PDB file of N, CA, C and O in Angstrom:
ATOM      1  N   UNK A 793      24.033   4.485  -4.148  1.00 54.00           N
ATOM      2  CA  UNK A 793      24.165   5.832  -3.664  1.00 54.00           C
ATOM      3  C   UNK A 793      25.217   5.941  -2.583  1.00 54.00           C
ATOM      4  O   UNK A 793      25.964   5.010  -2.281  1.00 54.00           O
ATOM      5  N   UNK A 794      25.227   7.053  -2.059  1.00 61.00           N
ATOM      6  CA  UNK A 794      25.818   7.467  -0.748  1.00 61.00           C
ATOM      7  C   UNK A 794      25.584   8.736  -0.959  1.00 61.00           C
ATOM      8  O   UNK A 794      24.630   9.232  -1.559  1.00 61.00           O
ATOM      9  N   UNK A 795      26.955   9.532  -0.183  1.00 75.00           N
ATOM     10  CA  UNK A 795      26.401  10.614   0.009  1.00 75.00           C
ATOM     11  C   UNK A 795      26.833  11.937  -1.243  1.00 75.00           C
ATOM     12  O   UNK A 795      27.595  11.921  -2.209  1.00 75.00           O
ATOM     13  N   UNK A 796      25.908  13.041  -0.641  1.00 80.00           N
ATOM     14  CA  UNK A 796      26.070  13.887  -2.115  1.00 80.00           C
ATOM     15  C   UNK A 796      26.119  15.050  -1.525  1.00 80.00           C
ATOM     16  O   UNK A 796      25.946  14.913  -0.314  1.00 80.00           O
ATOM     17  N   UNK A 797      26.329  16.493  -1.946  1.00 87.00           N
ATOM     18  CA  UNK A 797      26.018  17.327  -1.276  1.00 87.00           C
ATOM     19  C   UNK A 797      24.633  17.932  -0.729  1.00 87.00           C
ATOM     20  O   UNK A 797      23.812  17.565  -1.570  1.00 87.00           O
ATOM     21  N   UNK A 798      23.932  18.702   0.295  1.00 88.00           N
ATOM     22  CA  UNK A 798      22.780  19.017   0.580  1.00 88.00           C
ATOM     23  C   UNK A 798      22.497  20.044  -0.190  1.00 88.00           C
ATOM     24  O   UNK A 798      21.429  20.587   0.091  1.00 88.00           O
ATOM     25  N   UNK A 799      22.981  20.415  -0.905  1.00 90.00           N
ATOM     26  CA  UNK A 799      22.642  21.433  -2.037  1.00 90.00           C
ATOM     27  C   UNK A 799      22.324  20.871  -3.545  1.00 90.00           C
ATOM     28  O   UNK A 799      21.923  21.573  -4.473  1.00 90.00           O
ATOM     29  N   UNK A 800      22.588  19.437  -3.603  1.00 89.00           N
ATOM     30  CA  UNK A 800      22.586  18.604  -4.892  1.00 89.00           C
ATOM     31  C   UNK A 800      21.378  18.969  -5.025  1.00 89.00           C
ATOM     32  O   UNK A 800      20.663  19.084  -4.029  1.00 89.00           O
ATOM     33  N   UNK A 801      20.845  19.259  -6.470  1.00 92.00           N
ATOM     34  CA  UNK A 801      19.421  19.078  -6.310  1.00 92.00           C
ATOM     35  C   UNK A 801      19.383  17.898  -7.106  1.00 92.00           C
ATOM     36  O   UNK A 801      20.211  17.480  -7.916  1.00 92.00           O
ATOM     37  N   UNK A 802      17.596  17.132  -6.515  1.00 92.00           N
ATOM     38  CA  UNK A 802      16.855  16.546  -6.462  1.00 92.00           C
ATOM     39  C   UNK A 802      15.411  16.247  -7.318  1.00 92.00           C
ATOM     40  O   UNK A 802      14.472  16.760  -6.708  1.00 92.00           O
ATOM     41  N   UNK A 803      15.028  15.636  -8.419  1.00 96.00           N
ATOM     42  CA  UNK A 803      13.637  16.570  -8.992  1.00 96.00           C
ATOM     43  C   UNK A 803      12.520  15.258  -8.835  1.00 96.00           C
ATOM     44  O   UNK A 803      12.550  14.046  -9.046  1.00 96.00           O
ATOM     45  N   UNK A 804      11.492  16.292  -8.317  1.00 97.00           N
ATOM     46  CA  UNK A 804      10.387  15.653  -7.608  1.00 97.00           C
ATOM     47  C   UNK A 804       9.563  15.782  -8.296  1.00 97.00           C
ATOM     48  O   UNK A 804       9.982  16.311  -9.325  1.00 97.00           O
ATOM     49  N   UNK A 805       7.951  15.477  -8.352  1.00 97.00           N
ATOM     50  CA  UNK A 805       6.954  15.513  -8.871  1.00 97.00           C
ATOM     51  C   UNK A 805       6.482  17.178  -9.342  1.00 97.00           C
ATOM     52  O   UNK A 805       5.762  17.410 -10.313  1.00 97.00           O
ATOM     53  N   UNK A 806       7.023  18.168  -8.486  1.00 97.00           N
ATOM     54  CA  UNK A 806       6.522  19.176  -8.564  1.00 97.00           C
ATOM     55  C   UNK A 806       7.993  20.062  -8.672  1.00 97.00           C
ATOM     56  O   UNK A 806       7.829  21.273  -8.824  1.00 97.00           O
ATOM     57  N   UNK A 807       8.961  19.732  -8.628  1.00 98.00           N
ATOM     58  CA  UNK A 807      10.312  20.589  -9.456  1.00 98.00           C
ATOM     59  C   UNK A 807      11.498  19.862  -8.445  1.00 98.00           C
ATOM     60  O   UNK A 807      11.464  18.870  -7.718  1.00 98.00           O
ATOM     61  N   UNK A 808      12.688  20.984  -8.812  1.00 97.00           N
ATOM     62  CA  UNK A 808      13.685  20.728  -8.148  1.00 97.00           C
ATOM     63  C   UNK A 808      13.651  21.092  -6.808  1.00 97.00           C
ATOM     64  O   UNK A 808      13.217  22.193  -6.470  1.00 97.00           O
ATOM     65  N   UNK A 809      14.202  20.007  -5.752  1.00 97.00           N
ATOM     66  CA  UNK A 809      14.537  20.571  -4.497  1.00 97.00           C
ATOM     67  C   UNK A 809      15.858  20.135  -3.768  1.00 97.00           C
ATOM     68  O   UNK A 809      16.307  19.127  -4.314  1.00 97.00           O
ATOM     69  N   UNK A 810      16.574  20.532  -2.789  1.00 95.00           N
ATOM     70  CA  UNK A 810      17.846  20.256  -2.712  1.00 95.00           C
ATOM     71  C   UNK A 810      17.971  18.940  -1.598  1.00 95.00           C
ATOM     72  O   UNK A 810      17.460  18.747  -0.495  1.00 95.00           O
ATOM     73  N   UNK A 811      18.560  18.439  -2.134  1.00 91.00           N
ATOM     74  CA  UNK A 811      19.367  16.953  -1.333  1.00 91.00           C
ATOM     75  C   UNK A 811      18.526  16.952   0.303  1.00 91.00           C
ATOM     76  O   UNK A 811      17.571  16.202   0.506  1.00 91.00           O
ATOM     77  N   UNK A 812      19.081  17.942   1.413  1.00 91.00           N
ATOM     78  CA  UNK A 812      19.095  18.440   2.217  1.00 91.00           C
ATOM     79  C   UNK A 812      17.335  18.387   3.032  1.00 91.00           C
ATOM     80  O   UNK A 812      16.936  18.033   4.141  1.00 91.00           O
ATOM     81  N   UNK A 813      16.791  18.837   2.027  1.00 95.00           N
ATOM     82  CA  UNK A 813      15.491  19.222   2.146  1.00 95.00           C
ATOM     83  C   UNK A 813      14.456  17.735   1.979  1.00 95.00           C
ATOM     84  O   UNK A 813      13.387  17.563   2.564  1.00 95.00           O
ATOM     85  N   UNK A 814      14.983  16.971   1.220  1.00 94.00           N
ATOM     86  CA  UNK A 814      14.146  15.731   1.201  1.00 94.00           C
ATOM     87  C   UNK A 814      14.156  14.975   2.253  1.00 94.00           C
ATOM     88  O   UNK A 814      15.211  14.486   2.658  1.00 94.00           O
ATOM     89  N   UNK A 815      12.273  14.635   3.220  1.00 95.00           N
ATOM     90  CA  UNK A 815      12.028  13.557   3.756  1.00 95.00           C
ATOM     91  C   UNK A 815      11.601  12.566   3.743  1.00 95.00           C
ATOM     92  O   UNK A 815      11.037  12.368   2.667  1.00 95.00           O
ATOM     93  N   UNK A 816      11.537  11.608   4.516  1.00 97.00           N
ATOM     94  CA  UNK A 816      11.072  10.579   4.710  1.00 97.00           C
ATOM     95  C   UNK A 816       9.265  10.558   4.314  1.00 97.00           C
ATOM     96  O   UNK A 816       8.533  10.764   5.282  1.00 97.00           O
ATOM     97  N   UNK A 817       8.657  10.344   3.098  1.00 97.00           N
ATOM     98  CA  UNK A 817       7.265  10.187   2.978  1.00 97.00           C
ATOM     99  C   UNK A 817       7.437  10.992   1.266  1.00 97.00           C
ATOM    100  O   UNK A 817       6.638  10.783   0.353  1.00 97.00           O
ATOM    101  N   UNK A 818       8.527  11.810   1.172  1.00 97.00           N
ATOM    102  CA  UNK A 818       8.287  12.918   0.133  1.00 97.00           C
ATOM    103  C   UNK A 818       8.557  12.260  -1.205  1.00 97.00           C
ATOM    104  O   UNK A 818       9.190  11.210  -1.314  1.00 97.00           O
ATOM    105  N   UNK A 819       8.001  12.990  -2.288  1.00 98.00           N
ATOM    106  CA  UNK A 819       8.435  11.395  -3.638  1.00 98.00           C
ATOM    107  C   UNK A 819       9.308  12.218  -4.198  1.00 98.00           C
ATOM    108  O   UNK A 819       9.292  13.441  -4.059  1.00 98.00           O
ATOM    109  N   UNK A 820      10.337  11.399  -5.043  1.00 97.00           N
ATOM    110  CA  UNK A 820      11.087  12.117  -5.723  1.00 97.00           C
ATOM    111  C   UNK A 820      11.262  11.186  -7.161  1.00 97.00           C
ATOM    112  O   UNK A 820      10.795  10.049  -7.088  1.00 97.00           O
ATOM    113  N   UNK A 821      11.735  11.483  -8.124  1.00 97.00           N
ATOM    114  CA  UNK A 821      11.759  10.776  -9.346  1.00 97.00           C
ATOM    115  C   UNK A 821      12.717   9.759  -9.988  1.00 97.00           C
ATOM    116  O   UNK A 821      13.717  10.295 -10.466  1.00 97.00           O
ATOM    117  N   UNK A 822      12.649   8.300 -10.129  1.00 92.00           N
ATOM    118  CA  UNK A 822      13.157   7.465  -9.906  1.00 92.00           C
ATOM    119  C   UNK A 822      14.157   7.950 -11.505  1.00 92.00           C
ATOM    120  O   UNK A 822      14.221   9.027 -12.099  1.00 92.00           O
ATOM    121  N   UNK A 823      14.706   6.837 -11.733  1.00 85.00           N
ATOM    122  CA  UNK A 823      15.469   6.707 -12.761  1.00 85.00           C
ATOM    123  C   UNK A 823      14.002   6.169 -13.980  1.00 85.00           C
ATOM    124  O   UNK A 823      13.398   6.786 -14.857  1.00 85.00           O
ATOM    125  N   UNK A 824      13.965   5.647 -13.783  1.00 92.00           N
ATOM    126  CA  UNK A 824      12.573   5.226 -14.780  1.00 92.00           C
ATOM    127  C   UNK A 824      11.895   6.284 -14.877  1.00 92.00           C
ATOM    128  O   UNK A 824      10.964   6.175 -15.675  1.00 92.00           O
ATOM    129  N   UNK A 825      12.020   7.600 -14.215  1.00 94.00           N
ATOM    130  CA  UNK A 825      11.202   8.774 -14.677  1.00 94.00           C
ATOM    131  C   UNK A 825       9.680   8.535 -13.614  1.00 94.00           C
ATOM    132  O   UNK A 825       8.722   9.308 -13.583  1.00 94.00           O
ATOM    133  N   UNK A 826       9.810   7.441 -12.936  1.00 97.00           N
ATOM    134  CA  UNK A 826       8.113   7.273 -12.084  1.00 97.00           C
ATOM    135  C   UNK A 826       8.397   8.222 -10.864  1.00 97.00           C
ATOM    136  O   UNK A 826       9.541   8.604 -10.615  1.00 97.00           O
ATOM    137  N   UNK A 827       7.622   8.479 -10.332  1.00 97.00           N
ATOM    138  CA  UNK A 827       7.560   9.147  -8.771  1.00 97.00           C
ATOM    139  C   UNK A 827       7.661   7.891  -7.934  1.00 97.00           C
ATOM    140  O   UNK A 827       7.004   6.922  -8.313  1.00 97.00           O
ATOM    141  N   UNK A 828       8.291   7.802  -7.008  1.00 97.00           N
ATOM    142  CA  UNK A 828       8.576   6.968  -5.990  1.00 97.00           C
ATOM    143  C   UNK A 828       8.631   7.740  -4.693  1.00 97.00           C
ATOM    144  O   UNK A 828       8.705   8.964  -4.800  1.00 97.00           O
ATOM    145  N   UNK A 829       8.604   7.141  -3.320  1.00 97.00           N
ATOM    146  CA  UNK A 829       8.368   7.606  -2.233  1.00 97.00           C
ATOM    147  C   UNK A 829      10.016   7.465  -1.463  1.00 97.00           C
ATOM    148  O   UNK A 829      10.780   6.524  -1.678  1.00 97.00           O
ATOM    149  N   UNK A 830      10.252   8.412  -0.720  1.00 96.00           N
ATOM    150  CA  UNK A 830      10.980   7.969  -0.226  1.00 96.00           C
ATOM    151  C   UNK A 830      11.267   7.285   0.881  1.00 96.00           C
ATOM    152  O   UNK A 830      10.383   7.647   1.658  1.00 96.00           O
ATOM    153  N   UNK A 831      12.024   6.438   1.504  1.00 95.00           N
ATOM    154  CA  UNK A 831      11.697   5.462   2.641  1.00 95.00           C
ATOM    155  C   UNK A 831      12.170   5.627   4.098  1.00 95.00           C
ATOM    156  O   UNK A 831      11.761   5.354   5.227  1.00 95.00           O
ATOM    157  N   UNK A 832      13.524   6.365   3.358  1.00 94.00           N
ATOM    158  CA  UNK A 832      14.397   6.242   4.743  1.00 94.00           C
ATOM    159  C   UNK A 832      15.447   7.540   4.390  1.00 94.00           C
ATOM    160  O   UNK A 832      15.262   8.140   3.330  1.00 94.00           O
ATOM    161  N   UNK A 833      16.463   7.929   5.224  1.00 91.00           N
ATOM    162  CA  UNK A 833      17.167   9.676   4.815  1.00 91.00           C
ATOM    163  C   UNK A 833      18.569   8.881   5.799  1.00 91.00           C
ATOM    164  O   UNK A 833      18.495   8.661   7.008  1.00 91.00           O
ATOM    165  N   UNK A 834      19.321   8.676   5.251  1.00 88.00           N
ATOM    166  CA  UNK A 834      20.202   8.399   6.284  1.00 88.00           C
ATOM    167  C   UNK A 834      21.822   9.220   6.110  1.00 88.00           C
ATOM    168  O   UNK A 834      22.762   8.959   5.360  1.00 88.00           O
ATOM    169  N   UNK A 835      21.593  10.596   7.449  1.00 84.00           N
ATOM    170  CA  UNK A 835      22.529  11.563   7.062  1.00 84.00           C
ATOM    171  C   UNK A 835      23.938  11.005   7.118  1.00 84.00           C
ATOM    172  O   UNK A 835      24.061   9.831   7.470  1.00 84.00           O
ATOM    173  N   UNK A 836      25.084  11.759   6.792  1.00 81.00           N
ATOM    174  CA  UNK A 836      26.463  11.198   6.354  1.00 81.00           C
ATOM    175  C   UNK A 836      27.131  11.715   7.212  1.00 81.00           C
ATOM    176  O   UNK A 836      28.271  11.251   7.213  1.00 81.00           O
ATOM    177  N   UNK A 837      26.899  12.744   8.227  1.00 84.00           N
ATOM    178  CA  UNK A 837      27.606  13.559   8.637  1.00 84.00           C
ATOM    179  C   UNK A 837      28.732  14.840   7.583  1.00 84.00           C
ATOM    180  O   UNK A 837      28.258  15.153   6.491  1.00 84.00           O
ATOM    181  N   UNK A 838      30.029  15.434   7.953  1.00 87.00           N
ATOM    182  CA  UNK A 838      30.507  15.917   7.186  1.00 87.00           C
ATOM    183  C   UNK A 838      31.520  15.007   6.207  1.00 87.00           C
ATOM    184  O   UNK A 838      32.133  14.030   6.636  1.00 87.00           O
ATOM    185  N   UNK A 839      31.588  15.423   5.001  1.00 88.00           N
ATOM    186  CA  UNK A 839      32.092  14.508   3.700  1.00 88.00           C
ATOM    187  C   UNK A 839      32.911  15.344   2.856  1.00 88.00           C
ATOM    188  O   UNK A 839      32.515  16.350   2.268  1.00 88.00           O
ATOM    189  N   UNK A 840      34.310  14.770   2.827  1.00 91.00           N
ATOM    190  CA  UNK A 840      35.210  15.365   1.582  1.00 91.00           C
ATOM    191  C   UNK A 840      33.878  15.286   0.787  1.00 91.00           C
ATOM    192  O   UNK A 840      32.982  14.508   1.114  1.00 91.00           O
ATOM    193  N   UNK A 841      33.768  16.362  -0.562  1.00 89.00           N
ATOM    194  CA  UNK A 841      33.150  15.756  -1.548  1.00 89.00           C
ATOM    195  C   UNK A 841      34.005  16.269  -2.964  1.00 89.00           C
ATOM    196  O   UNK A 841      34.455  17.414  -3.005  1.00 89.00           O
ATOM    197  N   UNK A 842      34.205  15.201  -4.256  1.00 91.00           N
ATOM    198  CA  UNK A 842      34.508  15.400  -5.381  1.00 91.00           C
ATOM    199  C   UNK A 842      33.578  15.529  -6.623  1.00 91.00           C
ATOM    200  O   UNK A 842      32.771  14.673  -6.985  1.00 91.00           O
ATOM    201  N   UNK A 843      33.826  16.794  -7.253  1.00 93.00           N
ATOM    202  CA  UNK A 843      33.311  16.282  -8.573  1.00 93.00           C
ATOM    203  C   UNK A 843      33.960  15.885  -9.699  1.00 93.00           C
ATOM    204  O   UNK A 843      34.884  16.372 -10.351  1.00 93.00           O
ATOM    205  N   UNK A 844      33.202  14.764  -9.816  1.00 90.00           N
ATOM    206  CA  UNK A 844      33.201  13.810 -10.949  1.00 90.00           C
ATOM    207  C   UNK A 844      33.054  13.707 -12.438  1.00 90.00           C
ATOM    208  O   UNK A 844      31.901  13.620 -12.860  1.00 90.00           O
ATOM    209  N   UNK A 845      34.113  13.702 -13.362  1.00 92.00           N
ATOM    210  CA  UNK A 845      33.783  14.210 -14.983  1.00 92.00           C
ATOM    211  C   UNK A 845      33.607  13.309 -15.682  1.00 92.00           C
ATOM    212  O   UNK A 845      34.653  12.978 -16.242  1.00 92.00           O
ATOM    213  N   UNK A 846      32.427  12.480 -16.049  1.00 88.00           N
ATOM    214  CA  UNK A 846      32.454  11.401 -17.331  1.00 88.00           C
ATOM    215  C   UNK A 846      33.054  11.945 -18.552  1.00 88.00           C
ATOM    216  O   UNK A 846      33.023  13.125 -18.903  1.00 88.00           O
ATOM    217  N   UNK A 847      33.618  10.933 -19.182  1.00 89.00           N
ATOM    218  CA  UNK A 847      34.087  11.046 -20.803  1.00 89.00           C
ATOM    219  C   UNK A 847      33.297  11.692 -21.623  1.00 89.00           C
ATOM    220  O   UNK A 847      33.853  12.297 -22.540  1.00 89.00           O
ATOM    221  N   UNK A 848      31.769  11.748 -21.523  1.00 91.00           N
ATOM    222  CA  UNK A 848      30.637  12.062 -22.616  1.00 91.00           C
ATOM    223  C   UNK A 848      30.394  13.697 -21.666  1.00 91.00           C
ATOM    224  O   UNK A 848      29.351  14.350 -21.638  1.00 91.00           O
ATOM    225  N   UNK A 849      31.672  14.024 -20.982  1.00 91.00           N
ATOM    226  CA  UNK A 849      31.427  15.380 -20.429  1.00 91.00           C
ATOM    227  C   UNK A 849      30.242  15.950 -19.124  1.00 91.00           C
ATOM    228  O   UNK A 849      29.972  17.087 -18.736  1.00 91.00           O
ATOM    229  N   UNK A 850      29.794  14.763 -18.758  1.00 91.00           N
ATOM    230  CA  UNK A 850      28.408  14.887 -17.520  1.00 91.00           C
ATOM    231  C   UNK A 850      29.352  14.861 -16.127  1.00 91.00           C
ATOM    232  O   UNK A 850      30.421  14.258 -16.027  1.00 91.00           O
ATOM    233  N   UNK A 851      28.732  15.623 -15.123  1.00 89.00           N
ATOM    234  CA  UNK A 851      29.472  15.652 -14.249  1.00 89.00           C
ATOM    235  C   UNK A 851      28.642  15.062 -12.820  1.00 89.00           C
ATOM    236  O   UNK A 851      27.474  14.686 -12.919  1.00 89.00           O
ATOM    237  N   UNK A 852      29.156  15.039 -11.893  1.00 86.00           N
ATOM    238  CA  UNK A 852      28.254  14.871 -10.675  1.00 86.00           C
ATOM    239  C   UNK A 852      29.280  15.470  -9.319  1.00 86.00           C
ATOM    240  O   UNK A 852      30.395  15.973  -9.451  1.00 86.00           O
ATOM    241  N   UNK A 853      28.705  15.296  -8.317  1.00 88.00           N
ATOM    242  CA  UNK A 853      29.423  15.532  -7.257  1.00 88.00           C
ATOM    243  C   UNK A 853      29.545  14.401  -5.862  1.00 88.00           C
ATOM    244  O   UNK A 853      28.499  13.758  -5.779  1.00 88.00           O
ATOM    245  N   UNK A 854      29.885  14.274  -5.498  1.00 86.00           N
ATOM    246  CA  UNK A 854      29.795  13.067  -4.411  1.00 86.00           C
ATOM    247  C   UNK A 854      31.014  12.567  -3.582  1.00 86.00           C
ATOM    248  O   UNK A 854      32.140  12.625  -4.076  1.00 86.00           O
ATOM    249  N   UNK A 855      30.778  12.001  -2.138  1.00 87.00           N
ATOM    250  CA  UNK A 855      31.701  11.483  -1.621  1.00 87.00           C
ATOM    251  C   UNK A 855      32.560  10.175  -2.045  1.00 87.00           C
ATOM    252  O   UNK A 855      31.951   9.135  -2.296  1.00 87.00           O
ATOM    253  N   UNK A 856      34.149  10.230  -2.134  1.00 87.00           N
ATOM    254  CA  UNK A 856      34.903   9.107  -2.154  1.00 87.00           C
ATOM    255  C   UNK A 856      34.255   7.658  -1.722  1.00 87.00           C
ATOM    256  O   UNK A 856      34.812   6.648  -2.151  1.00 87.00           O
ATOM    257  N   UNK A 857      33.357   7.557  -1.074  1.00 84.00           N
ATOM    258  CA  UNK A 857      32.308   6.156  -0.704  1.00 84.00           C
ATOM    259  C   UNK A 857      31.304   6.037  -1.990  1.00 84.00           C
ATOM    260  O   UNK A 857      30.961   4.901  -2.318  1.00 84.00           O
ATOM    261  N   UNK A 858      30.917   6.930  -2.583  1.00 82.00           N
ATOM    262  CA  UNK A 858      29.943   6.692  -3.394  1.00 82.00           C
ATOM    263  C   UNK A 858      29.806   5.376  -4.443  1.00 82.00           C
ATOM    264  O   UNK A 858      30.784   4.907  -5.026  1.00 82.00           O
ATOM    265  N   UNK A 859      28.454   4.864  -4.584  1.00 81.00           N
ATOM    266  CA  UNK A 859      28.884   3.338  -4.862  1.00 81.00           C
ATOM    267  C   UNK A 859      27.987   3.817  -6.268  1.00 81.00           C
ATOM    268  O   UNK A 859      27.121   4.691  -6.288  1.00 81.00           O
ATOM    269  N   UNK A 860      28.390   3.105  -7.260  1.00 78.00           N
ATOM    270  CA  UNK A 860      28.423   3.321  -8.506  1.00 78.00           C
ATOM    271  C   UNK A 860      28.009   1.722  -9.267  1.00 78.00           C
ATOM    272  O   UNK A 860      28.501   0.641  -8.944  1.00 78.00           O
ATOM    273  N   UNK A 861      27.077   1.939 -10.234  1.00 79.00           N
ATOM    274  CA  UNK A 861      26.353   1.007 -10.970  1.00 79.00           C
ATOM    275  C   UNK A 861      26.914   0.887 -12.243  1.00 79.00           C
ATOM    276  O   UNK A 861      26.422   1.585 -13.130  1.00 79.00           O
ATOM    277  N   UNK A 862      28.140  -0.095 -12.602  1.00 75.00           N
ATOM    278  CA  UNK A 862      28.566   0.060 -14.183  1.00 75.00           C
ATOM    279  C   UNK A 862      28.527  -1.351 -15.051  1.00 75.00           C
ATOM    280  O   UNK A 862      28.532  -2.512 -14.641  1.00 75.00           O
ATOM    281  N   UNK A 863      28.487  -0.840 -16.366  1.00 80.00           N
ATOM    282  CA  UNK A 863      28.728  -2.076 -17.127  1.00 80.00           C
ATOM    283  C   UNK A 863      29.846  -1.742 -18.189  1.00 80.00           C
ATOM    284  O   UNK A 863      30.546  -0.760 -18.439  1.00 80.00           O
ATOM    285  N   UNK A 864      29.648  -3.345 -18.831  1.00 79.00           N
ATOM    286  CA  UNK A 864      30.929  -3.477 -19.453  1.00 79.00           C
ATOM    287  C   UNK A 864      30.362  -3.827 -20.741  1.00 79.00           C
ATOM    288  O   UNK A 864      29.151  -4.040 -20.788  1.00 79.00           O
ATOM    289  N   UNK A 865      31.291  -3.948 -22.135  1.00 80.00           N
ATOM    290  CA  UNK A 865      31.615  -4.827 -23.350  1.00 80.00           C
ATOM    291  C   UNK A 865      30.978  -6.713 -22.642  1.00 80.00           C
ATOM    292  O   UNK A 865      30.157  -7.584 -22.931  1.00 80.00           O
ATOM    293  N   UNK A 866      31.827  -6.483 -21.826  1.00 75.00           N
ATOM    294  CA  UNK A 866      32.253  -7.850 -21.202  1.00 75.00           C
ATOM    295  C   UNK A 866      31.441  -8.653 -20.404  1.00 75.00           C
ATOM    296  O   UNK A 866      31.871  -9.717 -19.959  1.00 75.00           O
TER     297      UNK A 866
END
């Protein structure tokens, strides 16, 4: 991760809520689809932010730091 906008939304056990709004104790929904807790909120201050266009057309938004999980063929 890093940072994203405070308007990104977020989807939790009980719907969407925005980036901004999530604390420390509140669950939000992992990649595996489980509810998980959250642990820690650690703000960014202010952030260029870009959005981002995958090939298969999905987009995201996020700061130039944002750290990214990829694989390869290889």
């Amino acid at each position: 991760g890093k940072a994203q906008p405070l308007d990104a939304k977020i989807l939790t056990p009980t719907g969407w809520v925005c980036m901004g709004d999530v604390k420390v104790g509140d669950k939000v929904i992992a990649a595996t689809g489980e509810a998980t807790e959250v642990l820690a909120v650690y703000p960014q201050g202010e952030k260029e932010i870009f959005r981002v266009t995958f090939s298969d057309g999905s987009a995201t938004e996020c700061c130039d730091e944002h750290l990214w999980f990829t694989a390869t063929y290889r």
